[in-house]
Each structure stands twice: as structure tokens, then as C-alpha cells.
Coordinates of C-alpha atoms in Angstrom, one line a residue:
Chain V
X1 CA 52.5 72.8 -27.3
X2 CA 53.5 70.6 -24.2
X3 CA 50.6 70.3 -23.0
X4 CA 47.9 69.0 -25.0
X5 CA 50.5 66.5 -26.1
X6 CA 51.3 65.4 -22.4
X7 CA 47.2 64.5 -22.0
X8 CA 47.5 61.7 -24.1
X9 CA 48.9 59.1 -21.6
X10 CA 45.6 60.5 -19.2
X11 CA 43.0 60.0 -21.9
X12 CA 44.5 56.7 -22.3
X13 CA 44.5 55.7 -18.9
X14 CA 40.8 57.2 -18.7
X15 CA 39.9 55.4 -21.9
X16 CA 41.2 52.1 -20.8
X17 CA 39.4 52.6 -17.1
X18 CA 35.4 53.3 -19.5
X19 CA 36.1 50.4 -21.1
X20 CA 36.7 48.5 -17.8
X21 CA 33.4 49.3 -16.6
X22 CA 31.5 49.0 -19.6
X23 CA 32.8 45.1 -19.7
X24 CA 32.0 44.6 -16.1
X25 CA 28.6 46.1 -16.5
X26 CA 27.8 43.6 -19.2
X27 CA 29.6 40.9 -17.2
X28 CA 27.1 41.6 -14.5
X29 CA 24.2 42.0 -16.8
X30 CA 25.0 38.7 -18.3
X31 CA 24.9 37.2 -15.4
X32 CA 21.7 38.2 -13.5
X33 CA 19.3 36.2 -13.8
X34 CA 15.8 36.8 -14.3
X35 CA 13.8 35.6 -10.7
X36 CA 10.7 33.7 -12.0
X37 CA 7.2 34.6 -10.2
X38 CA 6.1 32.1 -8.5
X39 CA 2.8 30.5 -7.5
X40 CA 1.5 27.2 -5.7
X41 CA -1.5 25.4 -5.5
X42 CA -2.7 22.4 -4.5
X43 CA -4.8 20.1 -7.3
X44 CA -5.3 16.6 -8.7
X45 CA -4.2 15.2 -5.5
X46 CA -0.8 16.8 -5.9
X47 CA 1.2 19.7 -5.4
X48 CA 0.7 22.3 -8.4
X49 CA 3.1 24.9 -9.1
X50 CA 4.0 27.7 -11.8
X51 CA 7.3 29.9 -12.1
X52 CA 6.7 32.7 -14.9
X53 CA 9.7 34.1 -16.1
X54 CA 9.0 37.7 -16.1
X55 CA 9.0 41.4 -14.0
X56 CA 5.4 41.7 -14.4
X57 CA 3.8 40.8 -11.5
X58 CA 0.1 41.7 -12.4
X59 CA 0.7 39.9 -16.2
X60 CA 2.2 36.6 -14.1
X61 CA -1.0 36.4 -11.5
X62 CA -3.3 36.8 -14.5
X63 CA -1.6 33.6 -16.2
X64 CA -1.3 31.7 -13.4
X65 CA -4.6 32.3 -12.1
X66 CA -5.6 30.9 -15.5
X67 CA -3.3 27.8 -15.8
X68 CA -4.5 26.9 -11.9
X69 CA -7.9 27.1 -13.6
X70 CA -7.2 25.0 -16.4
X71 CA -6.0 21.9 -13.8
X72 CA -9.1 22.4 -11.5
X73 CA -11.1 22.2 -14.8
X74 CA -9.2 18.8 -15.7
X75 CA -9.9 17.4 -12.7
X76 CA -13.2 18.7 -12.1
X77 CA -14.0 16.6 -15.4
X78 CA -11.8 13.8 -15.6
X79 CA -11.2 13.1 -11.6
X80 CA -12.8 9.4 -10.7
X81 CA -13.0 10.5 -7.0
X82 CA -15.1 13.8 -7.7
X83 CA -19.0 12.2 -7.6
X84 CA -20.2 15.0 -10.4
X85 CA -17.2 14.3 -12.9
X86 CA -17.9 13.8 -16.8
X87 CA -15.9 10.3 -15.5
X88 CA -18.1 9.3 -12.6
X89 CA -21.0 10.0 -14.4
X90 CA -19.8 7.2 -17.4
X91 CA -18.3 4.8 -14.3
X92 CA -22.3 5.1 -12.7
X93 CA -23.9 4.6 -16.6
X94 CA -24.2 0.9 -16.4
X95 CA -23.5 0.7 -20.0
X96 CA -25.4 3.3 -21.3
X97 CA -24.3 5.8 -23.4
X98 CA -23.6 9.5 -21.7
X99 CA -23.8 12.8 -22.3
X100 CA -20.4 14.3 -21.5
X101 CA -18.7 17.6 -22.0
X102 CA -16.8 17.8 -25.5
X103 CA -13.5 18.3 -23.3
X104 CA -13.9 14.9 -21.7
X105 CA -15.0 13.4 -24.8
X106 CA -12.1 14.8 -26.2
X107 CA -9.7 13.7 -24.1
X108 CA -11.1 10.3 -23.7
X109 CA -10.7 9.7 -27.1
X110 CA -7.1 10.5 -26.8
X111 CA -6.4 8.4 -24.2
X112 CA -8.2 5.5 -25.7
X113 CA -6.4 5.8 -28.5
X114 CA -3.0 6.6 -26.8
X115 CA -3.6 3.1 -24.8
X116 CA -5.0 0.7 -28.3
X117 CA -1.4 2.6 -29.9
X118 CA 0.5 1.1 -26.9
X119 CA -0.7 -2.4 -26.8
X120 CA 0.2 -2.4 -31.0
X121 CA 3.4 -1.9 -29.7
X122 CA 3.3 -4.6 -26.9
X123 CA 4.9 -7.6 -28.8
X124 CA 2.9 -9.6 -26.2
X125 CA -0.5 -8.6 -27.3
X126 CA -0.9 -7.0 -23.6
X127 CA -2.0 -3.6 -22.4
X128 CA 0.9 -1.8 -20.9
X129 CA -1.5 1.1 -20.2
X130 CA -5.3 0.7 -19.6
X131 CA -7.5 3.5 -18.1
X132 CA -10.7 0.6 -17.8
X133 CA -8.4 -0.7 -14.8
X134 CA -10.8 1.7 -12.8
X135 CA -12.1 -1.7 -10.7
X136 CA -8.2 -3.2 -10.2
X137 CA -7.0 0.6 -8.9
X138 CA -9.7 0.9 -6.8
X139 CA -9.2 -3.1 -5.1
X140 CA -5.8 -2.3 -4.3
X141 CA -6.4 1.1 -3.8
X142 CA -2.2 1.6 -3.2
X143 CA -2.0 5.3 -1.3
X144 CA -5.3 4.8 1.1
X145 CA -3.0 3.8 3.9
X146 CA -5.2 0.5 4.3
X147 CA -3.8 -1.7 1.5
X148 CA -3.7 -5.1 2.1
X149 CA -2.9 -8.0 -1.1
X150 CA -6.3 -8.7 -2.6
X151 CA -7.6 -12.4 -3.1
X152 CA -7.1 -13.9 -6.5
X153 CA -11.2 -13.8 -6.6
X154 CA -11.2 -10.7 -6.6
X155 CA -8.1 -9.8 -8.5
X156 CA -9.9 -11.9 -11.5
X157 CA -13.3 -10.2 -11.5
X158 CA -11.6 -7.0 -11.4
X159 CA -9.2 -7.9 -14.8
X160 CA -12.6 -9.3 -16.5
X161 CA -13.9 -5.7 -16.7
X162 CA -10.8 -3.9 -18.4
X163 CA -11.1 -3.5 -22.3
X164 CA -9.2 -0.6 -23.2
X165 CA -11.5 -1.8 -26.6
X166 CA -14.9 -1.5 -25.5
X167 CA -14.8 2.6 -24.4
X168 CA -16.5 4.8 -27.0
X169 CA -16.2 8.3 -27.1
X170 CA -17.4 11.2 -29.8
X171 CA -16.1 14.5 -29.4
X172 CA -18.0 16.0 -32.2
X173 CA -21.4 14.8 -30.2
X174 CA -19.8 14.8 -26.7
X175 CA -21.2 11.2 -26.1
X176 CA -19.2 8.2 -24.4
X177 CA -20.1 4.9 -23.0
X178 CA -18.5 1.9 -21.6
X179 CA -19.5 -1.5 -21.1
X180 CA -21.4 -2.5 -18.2
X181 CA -19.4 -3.2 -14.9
X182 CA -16.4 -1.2 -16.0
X183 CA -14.9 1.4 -14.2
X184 CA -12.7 4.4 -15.5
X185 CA -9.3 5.3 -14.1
X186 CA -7.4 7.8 -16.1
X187 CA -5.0 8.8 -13.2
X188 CA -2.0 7.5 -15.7
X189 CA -3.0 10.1 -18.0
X190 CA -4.2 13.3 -15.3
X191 CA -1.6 15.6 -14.6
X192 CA -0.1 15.1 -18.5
X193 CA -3.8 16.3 -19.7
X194 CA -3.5 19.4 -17.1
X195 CA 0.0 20.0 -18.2
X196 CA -1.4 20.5 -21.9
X197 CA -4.4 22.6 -20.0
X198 CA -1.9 24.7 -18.7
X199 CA 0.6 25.0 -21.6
X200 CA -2.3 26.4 -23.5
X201 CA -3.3 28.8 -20.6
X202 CA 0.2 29.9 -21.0
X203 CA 0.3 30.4 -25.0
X204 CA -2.0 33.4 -24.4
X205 CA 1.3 34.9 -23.3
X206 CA 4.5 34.1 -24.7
X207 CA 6.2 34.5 -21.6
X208 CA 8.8 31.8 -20.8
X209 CA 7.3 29.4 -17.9
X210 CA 7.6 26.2 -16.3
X211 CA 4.4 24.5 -14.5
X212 CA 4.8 21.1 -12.5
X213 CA 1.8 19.4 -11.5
X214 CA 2.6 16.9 -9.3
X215 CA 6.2 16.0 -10.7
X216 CA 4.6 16.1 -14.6
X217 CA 6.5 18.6 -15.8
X218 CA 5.5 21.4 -18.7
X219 CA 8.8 23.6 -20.1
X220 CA 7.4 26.4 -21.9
X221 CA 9.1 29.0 -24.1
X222 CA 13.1 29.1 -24.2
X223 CA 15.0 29.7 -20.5
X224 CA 15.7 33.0 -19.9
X225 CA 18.6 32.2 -18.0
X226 CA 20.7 29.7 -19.8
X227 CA 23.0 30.7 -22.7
X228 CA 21.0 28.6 -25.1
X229 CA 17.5 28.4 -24.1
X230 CA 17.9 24.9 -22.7
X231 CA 16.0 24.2 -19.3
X232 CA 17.7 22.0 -16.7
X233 CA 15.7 19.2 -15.5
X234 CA 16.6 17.2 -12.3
X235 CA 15.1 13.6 -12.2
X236 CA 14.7 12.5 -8.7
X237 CA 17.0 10.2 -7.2
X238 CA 14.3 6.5 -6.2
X239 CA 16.9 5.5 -3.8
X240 CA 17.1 8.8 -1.8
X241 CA 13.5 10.7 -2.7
X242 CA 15.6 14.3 -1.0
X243 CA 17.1 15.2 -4.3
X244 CA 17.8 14.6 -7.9
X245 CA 20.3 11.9 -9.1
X246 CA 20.6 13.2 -12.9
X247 CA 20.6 16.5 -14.8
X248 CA 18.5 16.7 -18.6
X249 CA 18.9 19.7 -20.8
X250 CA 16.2 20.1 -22.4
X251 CA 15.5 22.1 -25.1
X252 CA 12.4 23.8 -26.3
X253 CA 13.2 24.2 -29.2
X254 CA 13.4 20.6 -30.4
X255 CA 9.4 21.3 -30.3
X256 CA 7.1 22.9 -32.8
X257 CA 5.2 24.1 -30.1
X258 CA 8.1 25.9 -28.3
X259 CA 7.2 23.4 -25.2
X260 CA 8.2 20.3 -23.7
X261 CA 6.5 17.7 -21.3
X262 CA 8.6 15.5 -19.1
X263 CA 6.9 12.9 -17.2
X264 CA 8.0 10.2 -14.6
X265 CA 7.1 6.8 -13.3
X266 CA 8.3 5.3 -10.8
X267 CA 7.9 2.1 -8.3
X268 CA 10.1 4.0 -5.7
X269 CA 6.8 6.6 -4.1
X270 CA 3.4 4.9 -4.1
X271 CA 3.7 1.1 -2.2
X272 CA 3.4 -0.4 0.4
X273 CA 4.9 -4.1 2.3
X274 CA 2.8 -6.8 2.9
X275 CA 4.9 -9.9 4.7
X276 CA 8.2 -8.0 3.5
X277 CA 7.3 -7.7 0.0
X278 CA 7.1 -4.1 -1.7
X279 CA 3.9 -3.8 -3.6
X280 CA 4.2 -0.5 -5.6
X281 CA 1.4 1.3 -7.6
X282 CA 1.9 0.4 -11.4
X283 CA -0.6 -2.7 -12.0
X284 CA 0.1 -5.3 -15.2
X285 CA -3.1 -5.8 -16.6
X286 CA -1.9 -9.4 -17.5
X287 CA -1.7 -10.4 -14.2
X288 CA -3.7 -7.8 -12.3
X289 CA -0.2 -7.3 -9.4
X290 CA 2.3 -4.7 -9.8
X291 CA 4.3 -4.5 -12.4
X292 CA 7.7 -7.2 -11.9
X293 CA 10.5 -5.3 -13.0
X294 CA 13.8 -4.4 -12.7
X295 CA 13.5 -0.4 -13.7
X296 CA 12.4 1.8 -10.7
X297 CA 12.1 4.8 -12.5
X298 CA 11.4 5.6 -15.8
X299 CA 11.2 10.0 -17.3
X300 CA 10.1 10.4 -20.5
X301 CA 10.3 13.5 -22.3
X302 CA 7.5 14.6 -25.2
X303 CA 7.9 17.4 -27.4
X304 CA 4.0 16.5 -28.4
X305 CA 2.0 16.6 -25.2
X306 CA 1.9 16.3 -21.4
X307 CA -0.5 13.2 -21.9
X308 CA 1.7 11.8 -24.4
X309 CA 4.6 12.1 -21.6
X310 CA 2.3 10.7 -19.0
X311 CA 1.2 7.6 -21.1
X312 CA 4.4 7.0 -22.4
X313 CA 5.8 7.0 -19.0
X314 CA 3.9 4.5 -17.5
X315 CA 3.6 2.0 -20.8
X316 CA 7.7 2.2 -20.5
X317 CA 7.5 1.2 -17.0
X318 CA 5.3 -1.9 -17.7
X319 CA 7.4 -2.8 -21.6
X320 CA 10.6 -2.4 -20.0
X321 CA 13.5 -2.1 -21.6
X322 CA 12.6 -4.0 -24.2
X323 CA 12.7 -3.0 -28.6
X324 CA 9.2 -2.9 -28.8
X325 CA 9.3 -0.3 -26.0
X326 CA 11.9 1.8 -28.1
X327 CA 9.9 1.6 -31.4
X328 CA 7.4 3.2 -29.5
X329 CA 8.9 5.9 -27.8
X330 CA 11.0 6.4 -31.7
X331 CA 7.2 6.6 -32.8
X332 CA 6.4 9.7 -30.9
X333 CA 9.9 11.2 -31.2
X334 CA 9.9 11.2 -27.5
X335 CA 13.0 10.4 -25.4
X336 CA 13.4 8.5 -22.0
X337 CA 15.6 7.7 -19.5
X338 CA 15.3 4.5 -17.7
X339 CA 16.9 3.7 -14.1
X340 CA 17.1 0.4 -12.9
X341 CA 17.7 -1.1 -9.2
X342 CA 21.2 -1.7 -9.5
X343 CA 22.0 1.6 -10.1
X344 CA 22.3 2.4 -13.8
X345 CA 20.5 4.3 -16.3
X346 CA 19.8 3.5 -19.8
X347 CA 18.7 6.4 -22.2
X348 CA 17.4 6.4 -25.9
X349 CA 19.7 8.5 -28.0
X350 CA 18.2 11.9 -28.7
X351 CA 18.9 12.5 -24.5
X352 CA 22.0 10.5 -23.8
X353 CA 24.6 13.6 -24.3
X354 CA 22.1 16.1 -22.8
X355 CA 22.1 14.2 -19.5
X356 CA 24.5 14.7 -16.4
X357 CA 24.3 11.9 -13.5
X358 CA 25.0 14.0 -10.3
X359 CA 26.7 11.1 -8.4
X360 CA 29.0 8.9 -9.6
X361 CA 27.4 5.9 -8.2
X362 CA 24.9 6.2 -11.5
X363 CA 26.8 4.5 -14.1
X364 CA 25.5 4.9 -17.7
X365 CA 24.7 2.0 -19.8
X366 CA 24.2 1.2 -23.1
X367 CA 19.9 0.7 -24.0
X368 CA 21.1 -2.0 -27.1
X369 CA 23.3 -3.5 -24.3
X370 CA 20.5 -4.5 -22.4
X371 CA 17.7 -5.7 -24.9
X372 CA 20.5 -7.5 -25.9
X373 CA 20.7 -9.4 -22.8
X374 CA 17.4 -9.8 -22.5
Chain Y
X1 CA 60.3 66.3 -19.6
X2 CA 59.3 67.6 -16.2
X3 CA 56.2 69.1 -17.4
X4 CA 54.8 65.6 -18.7
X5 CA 55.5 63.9 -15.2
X6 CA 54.0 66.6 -13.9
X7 CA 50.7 66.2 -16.0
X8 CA 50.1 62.6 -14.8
X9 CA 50.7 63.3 -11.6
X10 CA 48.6 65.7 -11.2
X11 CA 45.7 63.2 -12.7
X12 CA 46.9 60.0 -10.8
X13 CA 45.0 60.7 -7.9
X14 CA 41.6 61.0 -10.5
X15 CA 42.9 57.4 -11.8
X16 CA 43.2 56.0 -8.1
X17 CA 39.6 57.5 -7.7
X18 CA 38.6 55.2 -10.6
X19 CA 40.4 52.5 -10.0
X20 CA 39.2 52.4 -6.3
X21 CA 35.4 52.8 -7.6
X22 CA 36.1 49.9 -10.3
X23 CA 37.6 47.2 -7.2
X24 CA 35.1 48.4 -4.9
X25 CA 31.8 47.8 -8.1
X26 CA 34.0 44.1 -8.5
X27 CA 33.8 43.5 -5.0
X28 CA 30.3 44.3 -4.7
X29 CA 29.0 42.4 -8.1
X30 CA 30.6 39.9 -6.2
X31 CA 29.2 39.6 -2.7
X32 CA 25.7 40.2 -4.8
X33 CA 26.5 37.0 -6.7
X34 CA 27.6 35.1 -3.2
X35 CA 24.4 36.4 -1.4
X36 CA 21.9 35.4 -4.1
X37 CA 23.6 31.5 -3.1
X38 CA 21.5 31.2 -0.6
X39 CA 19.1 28.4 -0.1
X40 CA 15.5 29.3 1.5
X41 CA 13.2 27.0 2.1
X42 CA 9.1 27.3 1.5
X43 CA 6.4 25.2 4.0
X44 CA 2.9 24.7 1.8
X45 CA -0.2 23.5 3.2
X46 CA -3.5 23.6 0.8
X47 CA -1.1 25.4 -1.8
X48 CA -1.1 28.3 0.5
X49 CA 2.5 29.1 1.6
X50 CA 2.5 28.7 5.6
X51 CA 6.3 30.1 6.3
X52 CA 9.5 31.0 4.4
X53 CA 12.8 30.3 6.2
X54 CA 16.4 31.2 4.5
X55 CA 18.3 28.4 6.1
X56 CA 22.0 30.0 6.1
X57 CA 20.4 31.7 8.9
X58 CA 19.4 29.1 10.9
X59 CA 21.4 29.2 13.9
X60 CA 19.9 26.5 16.1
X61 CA 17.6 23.9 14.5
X62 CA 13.6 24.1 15.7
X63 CA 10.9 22.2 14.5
X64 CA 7.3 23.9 12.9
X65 CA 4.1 21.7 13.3
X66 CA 1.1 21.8 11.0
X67 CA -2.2 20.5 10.6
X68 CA -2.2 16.5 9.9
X69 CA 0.4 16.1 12.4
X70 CA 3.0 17.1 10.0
X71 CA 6.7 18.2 11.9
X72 CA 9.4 19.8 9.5
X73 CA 12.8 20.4 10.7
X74 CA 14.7 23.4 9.8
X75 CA 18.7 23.2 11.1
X76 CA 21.7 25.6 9.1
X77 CA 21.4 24.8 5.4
X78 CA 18.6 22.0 5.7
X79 CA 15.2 21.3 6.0
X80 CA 13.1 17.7 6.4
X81 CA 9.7 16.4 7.2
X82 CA 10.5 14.5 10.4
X83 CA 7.1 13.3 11.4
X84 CA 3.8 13.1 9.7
X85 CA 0.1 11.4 10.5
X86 CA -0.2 10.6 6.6
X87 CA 0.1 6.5 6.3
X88 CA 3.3 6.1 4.0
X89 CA 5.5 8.6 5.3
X90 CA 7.1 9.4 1.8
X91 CA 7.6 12.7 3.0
X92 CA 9.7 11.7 6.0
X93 CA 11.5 9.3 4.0
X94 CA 12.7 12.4 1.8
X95 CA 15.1 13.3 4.5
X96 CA 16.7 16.3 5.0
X97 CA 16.9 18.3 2.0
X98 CA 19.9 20.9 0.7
X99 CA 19.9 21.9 -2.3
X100 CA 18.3 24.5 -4.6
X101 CA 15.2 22.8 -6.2
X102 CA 14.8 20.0 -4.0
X103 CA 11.1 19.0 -2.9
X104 CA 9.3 16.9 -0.5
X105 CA 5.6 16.4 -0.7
X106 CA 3.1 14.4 1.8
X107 CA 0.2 13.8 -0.3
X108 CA -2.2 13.2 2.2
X109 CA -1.8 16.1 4.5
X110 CA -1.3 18.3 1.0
X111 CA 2.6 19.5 2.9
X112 CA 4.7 20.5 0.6
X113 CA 8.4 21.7 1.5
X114 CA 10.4 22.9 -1.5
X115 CA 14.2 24.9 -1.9
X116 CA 14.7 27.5 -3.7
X117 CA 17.4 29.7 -4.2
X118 CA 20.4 30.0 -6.7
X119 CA 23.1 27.2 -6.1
X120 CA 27.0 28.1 -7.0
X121 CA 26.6 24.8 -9.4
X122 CA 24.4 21.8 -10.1
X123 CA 21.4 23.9 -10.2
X124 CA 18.6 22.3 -11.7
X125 CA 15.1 24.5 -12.6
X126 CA 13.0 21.6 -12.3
X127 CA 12.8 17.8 -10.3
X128 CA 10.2 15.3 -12.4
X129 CA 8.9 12.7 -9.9

């Protein structure tokens, strides 16, 4: 009789020891996180690359192999530089109408429309984003290494040819033309329309991925490794280009396509000094020079599209911080987070509690504060 | 009462065996998690990678040059572009970079140099540029 009763204190012991490591297996479950298979490439002028969040090596090379193909097909058609693209083929036309794929067709049609939507917005009546600047891009040609300040000849023959207004194009036919003289540039727009290639490269699967094509940004599916789903998103610091200066937790979710595009423009990469002044490479169609502003950086964040992200970017750099610029990003339920050269950052509201600043030298400030002062 | 003493302490060396097994699956969870902190560092050319260096490990700093004149720099925990033959030297105006996630492209000599790894904190997945 002594002894079975004696056992108990063991079993409890034992019991309590089971329990132990049950709760530090899951503890160590929990935390190991799932290592993404990753690919690179180079494309578009830029540095392409996929992490898939899965084991599956053979399923992840498959995917990738088809989302690298989806941005060599964007460019392959929509590339001003390639000699035998759907684009060069319209920029050689002279005016006449041109037998194009129904992809470009497609997207030009999009764009088009994307830019006619932004100058409604522009209380100005200007452009803030205009891919018939093909003949402006091209004087200043700001990347080449050769720039030098064109002459206000030249600038003005240049701005004579954009009209976002005068490009046709029919998907349905797969037709386009533009008007003599004019030259397309829809570098704005590129990497956002190979985002959306590769997002639905990437729906053939419903693994978890994130693709970024030259800093545009595609977040697809939930995060594997975050408690909620959320993906972290660093936006890269335009007064030191080695890291990120703020944090965005993004999530997914907020989309009805279970993916998000987050785009940036900035004044801070592609420049270059002339007599000490900083030219960068975001051109006003109003005055046919950069952009004068005080925002060096703007991200925008679409739950739509990547060339949504990429057009809304670059029309917020050239609008400012202005109301017209947030009735148009309230439009398109996108967010964006502006950052301006002394330092702070202004952010529409659907982002302002999801972002961390990673140095306290970025001070937060209030977007109705500053069309305010306007 | 004897008998009962006797019962446990015939088993406590079974616990200690447990216990000892328990600290020693802690401790190891626990280097694991320390380990997987560290930061290696990925040269691209063309999108084809061109060498992998885990930079806890660097001892003394050396330099690898590529095609386009490209120099990067790898010393303990960092890595830079310190010279390139593109014309605006974005790259080399990157600096040195540290953390998890950072990136440093030279468009014109298509160099990239990205981190990756698992940082203790302030991990990011992404950087939009």
C-alpha cells in the first residue's frame, strides 16, 4: 500500500518536466521562421528579385522562373530603349496608327488614363505625370553620365510634343497611335506594370511572396513570419542611401487581391550638379526642369496595382503635399508617406500608426499641418 | 515515512537526467536563435550571384573587384561599394552597409550588394527605393 501511494510526488515531478518540454517545443516552433527562397535577376534597368516563402525548392524555381519572365516580357514590350518594342515601334510611327500587342495596348490604355485621372486632380490644370515626355527624358537624359542643362530652345520644342491627350490606344483591336513628333516614355509606370506581371505569375500559386523590381515593391499573400500577416517594409533613408530611415506594416489583407504594391520616388538617386545645383530626375511638364520641391522622397502604397503605386508615386512627388494631392491618393484608397528635406515625414492616415521612424532625427508631422501652411 | 523518502530518491537522479536534458534543449534553442543573427552579405553582377560572405566572420577587411571597375569592401559586420567606373557613384555613396535587408545597387555596372540575415530587432523584409 506504500508504494503506489509514494509515486505520486514522481509522476508529478515527471508530469510537470512533459509539460516543460511540450511548451518549449512550441516556444521554438513559434519562433522559427520560415527562410524564403530566393532568386535575383537583373531587368528593366534594375535589380529584380523574388523571395518565395516556402520548403519547396522545385515549386519556388518554377514561380520565379515565371515572374522573371513576366518582367522581361514587360520590358521586352513597353521598354523605349529596346529598338523592337510595341513602344519603339509607336515612337518611330510618325503619327500613324500601329499594330501593337493587346498587352501593350492594354497597358497603354491604363497609363493614359492613369495620367488624364491625375491631371483632373491637379488644381492647376497641369500634368503631374505624362508618359508623352518621351522627347524631355531623352534631352536631359539624367543617368547617361553626360548630362548637361539643356537650352531653353530645346527644352520648349521638347514640351510642345507632350499631350498626355493625343495617345490612342484599343485593346480590343490592339491598335495605338500618337501624334507626329511625339515620343513615349513610360519609365514612371515600368517596374509598377512588371510588379502586376509578376503578382499574377505568382497567383498560379498561393504561396506567400515578395518580388522587388528595382525598389517597386509587390507583397503577396499574408507573412509567414509575423504574428498577423503584416509585412515589414523599410523605406530608404534619402539622406544616407545605406539603410532604411522608417518601418511600414503593411498588411495584405487590407487588399481584395491578398497583395500590395509599394512604390517610391525620390529626388535623392538619379541627379546630377551642374554649377552646384542638384538637377534630379522627376521633370514638371509645366516648366520642362525638375521638379522644385521641398519632399525628397515620396512611397506610396496601393492595394490596387503596382502601376497604380508607380503613377501615384511620381504624381505625389510633382503635387506635393498639397489637398488635391490627398483627394487623389483618398481616390484610389492608396496610402503615402511623404519625407521632406528638413527631415520630417508626413503620412495620410490609413499608414500613420503602422509606421515606425528608425531614427529619431525623423520627426512626424501632421499632413493637414502642412497644406495648411501652404 | 522512510519508505517515501526513499521513493524519490531513488528517482531524483531520473529528474536531474531531465532536468539536465531540458537546460541543455534551452541552451541550444538559444545559441540556434543567436547564430541565425548573423548578417551575410550577397555580390550580384547580371543577377547572377558572384560571392556570398557572412560578415561576423570577417576578420581582416579585403576588397573584391568586378567587372565595370566595381570595388566592394567587406570588414567585420559591414560591406560597401567603395569604387565604381559607373558615372554617378550612387552605389559608393551608399556607404557601408549593416543591417539585415540593406541594399546597394550600381545601375550601370548592373552590381548589386544586398544583407541578408535575421537581425535581433528592427528587421525589415523589404527596402522600397
Amino acid at each position: 500500500m506504500e508504494k503506489p501511494k509514494s509515486k505520486i510526488p514522481y509522476i508529478a515531478a515527471l508530469t510537470v518536466l512533459c509539460i516543460g518540454v511540450v511548451v518549449l517545443c512550441i516556444y521554438i516552433s513559434a519562433n522559427k521562421k520560415i527562410k524564403p527562397v530566393e532568386s535575383d535577376s537583373w531587368a528593366m534597368g534594375s535589380a529584380v528579385s523574388l523571395k518565395i516563402y516556402t520548403d519547396d525548392n522545385d515549386r519556388a524555381g518554377e514561380l520565379s522562373q515565371s515572374a522573371f519572365k513576366a518582367v522581361a516580357d514587360t520590358d521586352a514590350a513597353l521598354s523605349s530603349t529596346i529598338a523592337t518594342s510595341d513602344i519603339s515601334l509607336l515612337n518611330a510611327s510618325g503619327g500613324e496608327t500601329v499594330k501593337i500587342s493587346a498587352f501593350t495596348a492594354d497597358k497603354l490604355s491604363q497609363t493614359v488614363m492613369f495620367c488624364k485621372t491625375a491631371a483632373n486632380f491637379a488644381a492647376d490644370g497641369s500634368v503631374p505625370i505624362d508618359i508623352t515626355v518621351g522627347r524631355l527624358s531623352s534631352l536631359w537624359n539624367i543617368g547617361s553620365g553626360s548630362e548637361k542643362v539643356p537650352s531653353r530652345e530645346e527644352i520648349d520644342a521638347a514640351l510642345k510634343t507632350t499631350d498626355v491627350y493625343s495617345v490612342k490606344a484599343d485593346s480590343e483591336k490592339g491598335t495605338a497611335s500618337i501624334k507626329a513628333g511625339q515620343t513615349l516614355d513610360l519609365g514612371a509606370f515600368g517596374k509598377g506594370i512588371a510588379a502586376d506581371g509578376v503578382c499574377e505569375a505568382l497567383s498560379d500559386d498561393s504561396l506567400p511572396a515578395i518580388a522587388d523590381i528595382g525598389g517597386t515593391i509587390l507583397l503577396f499573400g499574408k507573412n509567414p513570419n509575423s504574428r498577423n500577416g503584416t509585412w515589414s517594409v523599410g523605406i530608404r533613408n534619402p539622406f544616407d542611401m545605406s539603410s532604411y530611415c522608417m518601418t511600414a506594416e503593411i498588411n495584405t489583407a487590407d487588399s481584395s487581391s491578398g497583395a500590395a504594391f509599394v512604390s517610391t520616388s525620390g529626388s535623392y538617386e538619379k541627379f546630377f550638379i551642374e554649377n552646384g545645383v542638384k538637377y534630379h530626375h522627376i521633370l514638371s511638364t509645366v516648366t520642362g526642369f525638375p521638379v522644385e520641391t521641398d519632399i525628397v522622397s515620396v512611397t506610396v502604397i496601393s492595394y490596387h496595382s503596382g502601376l497604380e503605386a508607380d503613377g501615384l508615386s511620381t504624381a505625389c512627388f510633382t503635387m506635393g503635399l498639397t489637398d488635391s494631392t490627398l483627394k487623389m491618393l483618398k481616390s484610389c484608397s492608396a496610402q503615402a508617406v511623404f519625407i521632406t528635406k528638413d527631415g520630417k515625414y508626413y503620412s495620410t492616415d490609413g499608414i500613420s500608426d503602422k509606421l515606425t521612424a528608425a531614427s529619431s532625427s525623423f520627426v512626424h508631422a501632421d499632413y493637414a499641418s502642412y497644406s495648411e501652411a501652404e | 515515512m522512510k519508505p517515501k523518502y526513499a521513493v524519490i530518491k531513488k528517482h531524483s537522479s531520473d529528474i536531474i537526467i531531465i532536468a539536465v536534458i531540458l537546460a541543455a534543449a534551452l541552451i541550444l534553442s538559444l545559441v540556434s536563435h543567436r547564430k541565425s543573427g548573423n548578417v551575410t552579405a550577397t555580390v550580384l553582377q547580371n543577377g547572377e550571384t558572384v560571392c556570398t560572405v557572412e560578415l561576423s566572420k570577417v576578420s581582416e577587411g579585403y576588397s573584391v573587384e568586378l567587372d565595370g571597375g566595381v570595388k566592394i569592401r567587406f570588414i567585420k559586420n559591414a560591406a560597401g561599394f567603395i569604387e565604381s567606373g559607373c558615372p554617378d557613384k550612387t552605389c559608393v555613396k551608399s556607404g557601408m552597409l549593416t543591417k539585415p535587408g540593406d541594399t546597394a545597387v550600381c545601375v550601370p555596372t548592373k552590381t548589386v550588394l544586398k544583407l541578408t540575415g535575421k537581425a535581433v530587432n528592427g528587421e525589415v523584409d523589404i527596402i522600397s527605393y
